[in-house]
């Protein structure tokens, strides 16, 4: 489909996102979107990709990769208008094999799309809990067929972005239950348990994610949760201990009171494997019971 020139629109302000933490909803979601759009170019045969999140029934394009011009910058697509607007409302992928002559869409955005030189455009909605949260696009500068082999990677990228946004939404929701408090004030027990359940769910999801970059971002969310739930009145425990990712997964589930069988089902492991991980973690933490291991891991900041 051709080679792109090394032009791309600057991604969201990552410095600001990092300084405010990975749980900043707006910035964090935009960063997740930018990673997904970059993946579209890397994992599909399309040389140009762009996308935006839905705000007030509009798709506000904030990420563009592989473009040869600046025509797509600042693009705002209204619901039902253009290819992406239809994908947003219909909640299903839309394809314009020959965008210029397509009669199935409105042509409100020809100046941007045709100005970039796009001939074939493919729009995939990002669905989170049944709601369209945005649209990602891939395009080529020559008319190109789009079959299952070509479309499948785009669907995969959209599904991965959907999963990350869903996780971020849940973390934000649960954190919102905890009011800002003075450092000396204890976190309400119910809120702390909500955070711990979220942490365990994040660990179980991250365990089956293949993308290293996505796993790393999930890891930062986990660490943020662990930090937020730490009791400031309880001095941290300094430990020279390194638990394996699976040992942390198992301990996080054990912290919720799950049995070995329940942990095995959650993490898709054998019950004997779960027992082995627990025993290893207990030995590293010098704990005689799983409860003691959880308490030590929490004091050391290894668990929320």
Short mmCIF file of C-alpha atoms in Angstrom, two decimals:
data_model
loop_
_atom_site.label_atom_id
_atom_site.label_comp_id
_atom_site.label_asym_id
_atom_site.label_seq_id
_atom_site.Cartn_x
_atom_site.Cartn_y
_atom_site.Cartn_z
CA UNK A 1 0.00 0.00 0.00
CA UNK A 2 2.98 2.29 -0.21
CA UNK A 3 5.53 3.71 2.19
CA UNK A 4 4.85 6.69 4.45
CA UNK A 5 7.11 9.62 4.99
CA UNK A 6 8.41 10.15 8.54
CA UNK A 7 5.67 12.61 9.47
CA UNK A 8 3.40 12.21 12.44
CA UNK A 9 1.31 14.46 14.61
CA UNK A 10 2.77 14.87 18.11
CA UNK A 11 1.19 12.49 20.58
CA UNK A 12 -0.56 13.71 23.76
CA UNK A 13 1.64 15.39 26.35
CA UNK A 14 3.23 12.34 27.96
CA UNK A 15 5.16 14.44 30.46
CA UNK A 16 1.99 15.91 31.83
CA UNK A 17 0.37 12.47 31.90
CA UNK A 18 3.26 11.04 33.85
CA UNK A 19 3.38 13.90 36.34
CA UNK A 20 -0.29 13.52 37.18
CA UNK A 21 -0.19 9.73 37.18
CA UNK A 22 -1.40 7.07 34.79
CA UNK A 23 -4.88 7.31 36.29
CA UNK A 24 -5.57 10.81 34.91
CA UNK A 25 -8.60 9.88 32.83
CA UNK A 26 -8.51 12.29 29.91
CA UNK A 27 -4.75 12.30 29.33
CA UNK A 28 -4.35 8.59 30.01
CA UNK A 29 -7.13 7.65 27.59
CA UNK A 30 -5.57 9.83 24.89
CA UNK A 31 -2.19 8.18 25.42
CA UNK A 32 -3.82 4.73 25.15
CA UNK A 33 -5.49 5.83 21.91
CA UNK A 34 -2.18 7.09 20.51
CA UNK A 35 -0.52 3.73 21.22
CA UNK A 36 -3.40 1.97 19.42
CA UNK A 37 -3.17 4.21 16.35
CA UNK A 38 0.58 3.62 16.16
CA UNK A 39 -0.15 -0.11 16.36
CA UNK A 40 -2.51 0.14 13.39
CA UNK A 41 0.35 1.28 11.16
CA UNK A 42 2.70 -1.31 12.63
CA UNK A 43 0.34 -4.30 12.54
CA UNK A 44 -1.81 -3.69 9.46
CA UNK A 45 -1.00 -3.09 5.79
CA UNK A 46 -2.31 0.46 5.95
CA UNK A 47 0.33 3.21 5.75
CA UNK A 48 -1.69 5.92 7.50
CA UNK A 49 -3.83 5.68 10.62
CA UNK A 50 -5.64 8.15 12.83
CA UNK A 51 -8.26 8.13 15.54
CA UNK A 52 -10.13 9.98 18.22
CA UNK A 53 -12.27 9.50 21.29
CA UNK A 54 -15.96 10.40 21.35
CA UNK A 55 -16.84 13.63 23.16
CA UNK A 56 -20.39 15.00 23.03
CA UNK A 57 -21.32 12.86 20.01
CA UNK A 58 -18.21 13.91 18.12
CA UNK A 59 -14.99 12.11 17.29
CA UNK A 60 -12.13 14.48 18.01
CA UNK A 61 -9.07 13.20 16.15
CA UNK A 62 -6.03 13.59 18.40
CA UNK A 63 -3.66 10.95 17.05
CA UNK A 64 -2.31 10.58 13.51
CA UNK A 65 0.51 8.29 12.35
CA UNK A 66 2.03 7.94 8.89
CA UNK A 67 0.33 10.95 7.30
CA UNK A 68 2.05 12.79 4.45
CA UNK A 69 0.22 16.09 5.03
CA UNK A 70 -1.33 18.06 7.88
CA UNK A 71 -4.88 17.88 6.48
CA UNK A 72 -6.16 15.48 9.15
CA UNK A 73 -5.02 17.62 12.08
CA UNK A 74 -7.85 19.05 14.16
CA UNK A 75 -10.47 16.92 12.41
CA UNK A 76 -13.77 16.69 14.31
CA UNK A 77 -16.27 14.12 13.00
CA UNK A 78 -19.90 14.43 14.02
CA UNK A 79 -22.09 11.41 14.76
CA UNK A 80 -23.63 9.86 11.60
CA UNK A 81 -21.48 12.04 9.34
CA UNK A 82 -18.76 10.63 7.15
CA UNK A 83 -17.40 7.12 7.44
CA UNK A 84 -16.33 7.39 11.08
CA UNK A 85 -19.56 9.06 12.17
CA UNK A 86 -21.50 6.12 10.76
CA UNK A 87 -19.19 3.63 12.48
CA UNK A 88 -19.71 5.50 15.76
CA UNK A 89 -23.52 5.44 15.55
CA UNK A 90 -23.89 1.96 14.03
CA UNK A 91 -21.24 0.48 16.34
CA UNK A 92 -19.74 -1.58 13.54
CA UNK A 93 -16.81 -1.22 11.13
CA UNK A 94 -17.36 0.75 7.95
CA UNK A 95 -15.33 0.60 4.73
CA UNK A 96 -15.07 2.98 1.80
CA UNK A 97 -13.07 1.10 -0.84
CA UNK A 98 -13.12 4.16 -3.10
CA UNK A 99 -13.69 7.00 -0.67
CA UNK A 100 -14.04 9.73 -3.30
CA UNK A 101 -16.96 8.06 -5.10
CA UNK A 102 -18.62 6.34 -2.13
CA UNK A 103 -22.39 6.92 -2.04
CA UNK A 104 -22.98 5.26 1.33
CA UNK A 105 -21.52 8.12 3.36
CA UNK A 106 -21.75 11.89 3.56
CA UNK A 107 -18.72 13.74 2.25
CA UNK A 108 -18.43 16.41 4.95
CA UNK A 109 -14.75 15.62 5.49
CA UNK A 110 -13.48 15.27 1.93
CA UNK A 111 -11.15 18.21 2.35
CA UNK A 112 -9.29 16.42 5.15
CA UNK A 113 -9.44 12.84 3.84
CA UNK A 114 -8.91 13.52 0.13
CA UNK A 115 -6.44 16.25 1.02
CA UNK A 116 -4.31 13.56 2.64
CA UNK A 117 -4.68 11.58 -0.58
CA UNK A 118 -6.57 8.68 1.00
CA UNK A 119 -8.35 6.41 -1.48
CA UNK A 120 -9.44 3.49 0.72
CA UNK A 121 -10.56 4.22 4.29
CA UNK A 122 -11.50 1.73 7.00
CA UNK A 123 -13.14 2.89 10.25
CA UNK A 124 -13.47 0.66 13.33
CA UNK A 125 -15.44 1.77 16.41
CA UNK A 126 -13.97 1.19 19.87
CA UNK A 127 -16.75 -0.30 22.00
CA UNK A 128 -16.59 -0.25 25.79
CA UNK A 129 -19.47 -1.91 27.67
CA UNK A 130 -21.69 -1.54 24.63
CA UNK A 131 -20.92 2.16 24.16
CA UNK A 132 -18.85 3.56 21.29
CA UNK A 133 -15.97 5.40 22.96
CA UNK A 134 -14.17 6.39 19.78
CA UNK A 135 -13.15 5.39 16.28
CA UNK A 136 -9.81 4.34 14.81
CA UNK A 137 -9.15 4.64 11.07
CA UNK A 138 -6.69 3.08 8.63
CA UNK A 139 -6.20 4.37 5.14
CA UNK A 140 -4.21 3.84 1.96
CA UNK A 141 -3.33 6.23 -0.82
CA UNK A 142 -4.36 3.74 -3.49
CA UNK A 143 -7.59 1.76 -3.77
CA UNK A 144 -6.95 -1.53 -1.96
CA UNK A 145 -9.17 -4.52 -1.14
CA UNK A 146 -9.84 -5.16 2.56
CA UNK A 147 -10.47 -8.82 3.36
CA UNK A 148 -10.39 -10.72 6.63
CA UNK A 149 -6.60 -11.03 6.66
CA UNK A 150 -6.21 -7.27 6.29
CA UNK A 151 -9.05 -6.32 8.65
CA UNK A 152 -8.31 -8.76 11.48
CA UNK A 153 -5.30 -6.88 12.90
CA UNK A 154 -7.36 -3.67 13.00
CA UNK A 155 -10.10 -5.47 14.92
CA UNK A 156 -7.50 -6.81 17.35
CA UNK A 157 -6.09 -3.32 17.98
CA UNK A 158 -9.61 -1.98 18.59
CA UNK A 159 -10.37 -4.80 21.04
CA UNK A 160 -7.13 -4.22 22.95
CA UNK A 161 -7.86 -0.50 23.21
CA UNK A 162 -11.40 -1.30 24.34
CA UNK A 163 -10.04 -3.55 27.11
CA UNK A 164 -7.62 -0.89 28.31
CA UNK A 165 -10.27 1.84 28.36
CA UNK A 166 -12.65 -0.47 30.23
CA UNK A 167 -10.00 -1.15 32.86
CA UNK A 168 -9.20 2.54 33.17
CA UNK A 169 -12.90 3.36 33.56
CA UNK A 170 -13.25 0.82 36.36
CA UNK A 171 -10.16 2.05 38.17
CA UNK A 172 -11.36 5.64 37.88
CA UNK A 173 -14.81 4.64 39.16
CA UNK A 174 -13.42 2.87 42.18
CA UNK A 175 -10.95 5.62 42.99
CA UNK A 176 -13.78 8.14 42.83
CA UNK A 177 -15.37 6.28 45.75
CA UNK A 178 -12.42 7.34 47.89
CA UNK A 179 -12.56 11.04 48.83
CA UNK A 180 -9.33 13.01 49.05
CA UNK A 181 -8.11 12.65 52.60
CA UNK A 182 -5.32 13.86 54.83
CA UNK A 183 -2.28 11.60 54.98
CA UNK A 184 -3.05 10.60 58.57
CA UNK A 185 -6.69 9.69 57.88
CA UNK A 186 -7.29 5.96 57.31
CA UNK A 187 -8.97 4.86 54.10
CA UNK A 188 -12.49 3.45 54.70
CA UNK A 189 -12.39 -0.35 54.83
CA UNK A 190 -14.94 -0.76 52.04
CA UNK A 191 -12.98 1.53 49.72
CA UNK A 192 -9.74 -0.29 50.48
CA UNK A 193 -11.37 -3.61 49.58
CA UNK A 194 -12.67 -2.11 46.33
CA UNK A 195 -9.12 -1.07 45.43
CA UNK A 196 -7.76 -4.48 46.30
CA UNK A 197 -10.39 -6.21 44.15
CA UNK A 198 -9.53 -3.87 41.27
CA UNK A 199 -5.84 -4.63 41.72
CA UNK A 200 -6.45 -8.39 41.62
CA UNK A 201 -8.60 -8.01 38.49
CA UNK A 202 -5.89 -5.95 36.80
CA UNK A 203 -3.31 -8.61 37.63
CA UNK A 204 -5.51 -11.36 36.15
CA UNK A 205 -6.09 -9.36 32.96
CA UNK A 206 -2.44 -8.39 32.56
CA UNK A 207 -1.45 -12.04 32.94
CA UNK A 208 -3.10 -12.91 29.60
CA UNK A 209 -2.04 -9.80 27.64
CA UNK A 210 0.64 -10.52 25.04
CA UNK A 211 1.60 -6.94 24.19
CA UNK A 212 4.62 -5.93 26.36
CA UNK A 213 3.79 -2.21 26.11
CA UNK A 214 0.21 -2.77 27.25
CA UNK A 215 1.41 -4.98 30.11
CA UNK A 216 3.80 -2.23 31.19
CA UNK A 217 1.00 0.34 31.24
CA UNK A 218 -1.22 -2.00 33.23
CA UNK A 219 1.69 -2.49 35.62
CA UNK A 220 1.87 1.26 36.22
CA UNK A 221 -1.85 1.30 36.99
CA UNK A 222 -1.33 -1.52 39.48
CA UNK A 223 1.50 0.33 41.20
CA UNK A 224 -0.63 3.45 41.41
CA UNK A 225 -3.38 1.47 43.12
CA UNK A 226 -0.91 -0.06 45.56
CA UNK A 227 0.41 3.38 46.45
CA UNK A 228 -3.02 4.93 46.91
CA UNK A 229 -4.21 2.18 49.23
CA UNK A 230 -1.16 2.25 51.50
CA UNK A 231 -1.95 3.21 55.07
CA UNK A 232 0.22 6.22 55.89
CA UNK A 233 -0.05 5.44 59.61
CA UNK A 234 1.66 2.08 59.06
CA UNK A 235 5.41 2.55 58.45
CA UNK A 236 6.62 0.81 55.27
CA UNK A 237 8.59 -2.40 55.64
CA UNK A 238 11.96 -2.48 53.90
CA UNK A 239 12.42 -5.89 52.30
CA UNK A 240 15.05 -7.15 49.89
CA UNK A 241 12.56 -9.49 48.26
CA UNK A 242 11.57 -9.90 44.62
CA UNK A 243 8.39 -11.80 43.90
CA UNK A 244 7.75 -13.18 40.43
CA UNK A 245 4.75 -11.77 38.52
CA UNK A 246 2.82 -15.02 39.05
CA UNK A 247 3.59 -15.02 42.78
CA UNK A 248 2.13 -11.52 42.98
CA UNK A 249 -0.91 -12.64 40.94
CA UNK A 250 -1.58 -15.52 43.31
CA UNK A 251 -1.03 -13.42 46.45
CA UNK A 252 -3.35 -10.70 45.12
CA UNK A 253 -6.12 -13.27 44.75
CA UNK A 254 -5.32 -14.86 48.10
CA UNK A 255 -5.62 -11.41 49.69
CA UNK A 256 -9.29 -11.41 48.67
CA UNK A 257 -9.85 -14.68 50.52
CA UNK A 258 -9.95 -16.86 47.41
CA UNK A 259 -9.24 -20.57 47.79
CA UNK A 260 -6.54 -22.31 45.75
CA UNK A 261 -9.23 -23.70 43.45
CA UNK A 262 -10.76 -20.25 42.94
CA UNK A 263 -7.35 -18.71 42.26
CA UNK A 264 -6.61 -21.46 39.76
CA UNK A 265 -9.86 -20.74 37.92
CA UNK A 266 -9.23 -16.98 37.90
CA UNK A 267 -5.67 -17.22 36.61
CA UNK A 268 -6.22 -20.28 34.40
CA UNK A 269 -3.66 -22.34 36.34
CA UNK A 270 -3.65 -25.79 37.86
CA UNK A 271 -4.46 -25.92 41.57
CA UNK A 272 -1.10 -27.55 42.28
CA UNK A 273 0.67 -24.71 40.45
CA UNK A 274 -1.15 -22.16 42.59
CA UNK A 275 -0.05 -23.98 45.74
CA UNK A 276 3.53 -23.97 44.51
CA UNK A 277 3.49 -20.22 43.83
CA UNK A 278 1.97 -19.56 47.25
CA UNK A 279 4.60 -21.63 49.01
CA UNK A 280 7.37 -19.87 47.12
CA UNK A 281 5.99 -16.43 48.00
CA UNK A 282 5.58 -17.42 51.65
CA UNK A 283 9.17 -18.63 51.79
CA UNK A 284 10.49 -15.39 50.25
CA UNK A 285 8.45 -13.32 52.70
CA UNK A 286 9.39 -15.52 55.66
CA UNK A 287 5.71 -16.13 56.38
CA UNK A 288 4.22 -19.30 57.80
CA UNK A 289 0.70 -18.71 56.44
CA UNK A 290 -0.81 -17.11 53.36
CA UNK A 291 -2.41 -14.45 55.57
CA UNK A 292 0.97 -13.54 57.04
CA UNK A 293 2.45 -13.43 53.54
CA UNK A 294 -0.28 -11.02 52.39
CA UNK A 295 0.26 -8.76 55.42
CA UNK A 296 4.03 -8.65 54.85
CA UNK A 297 3.61 -8.02 51.13
CA UNK A 298 1.26 -5.13 51.86
CA UNK A 299 3.64 -3.55 54.36
CA UNK A 300 6.43 -3.85 51.81
CA UNK A 301 4.32 -2.17 49.12
CA UNK A 302 4.13 -5.32 46.99
CA UNK A 303 0.33 -5.48 47.34
CA UNK A 304 -2.35 -2.84 48.00
#
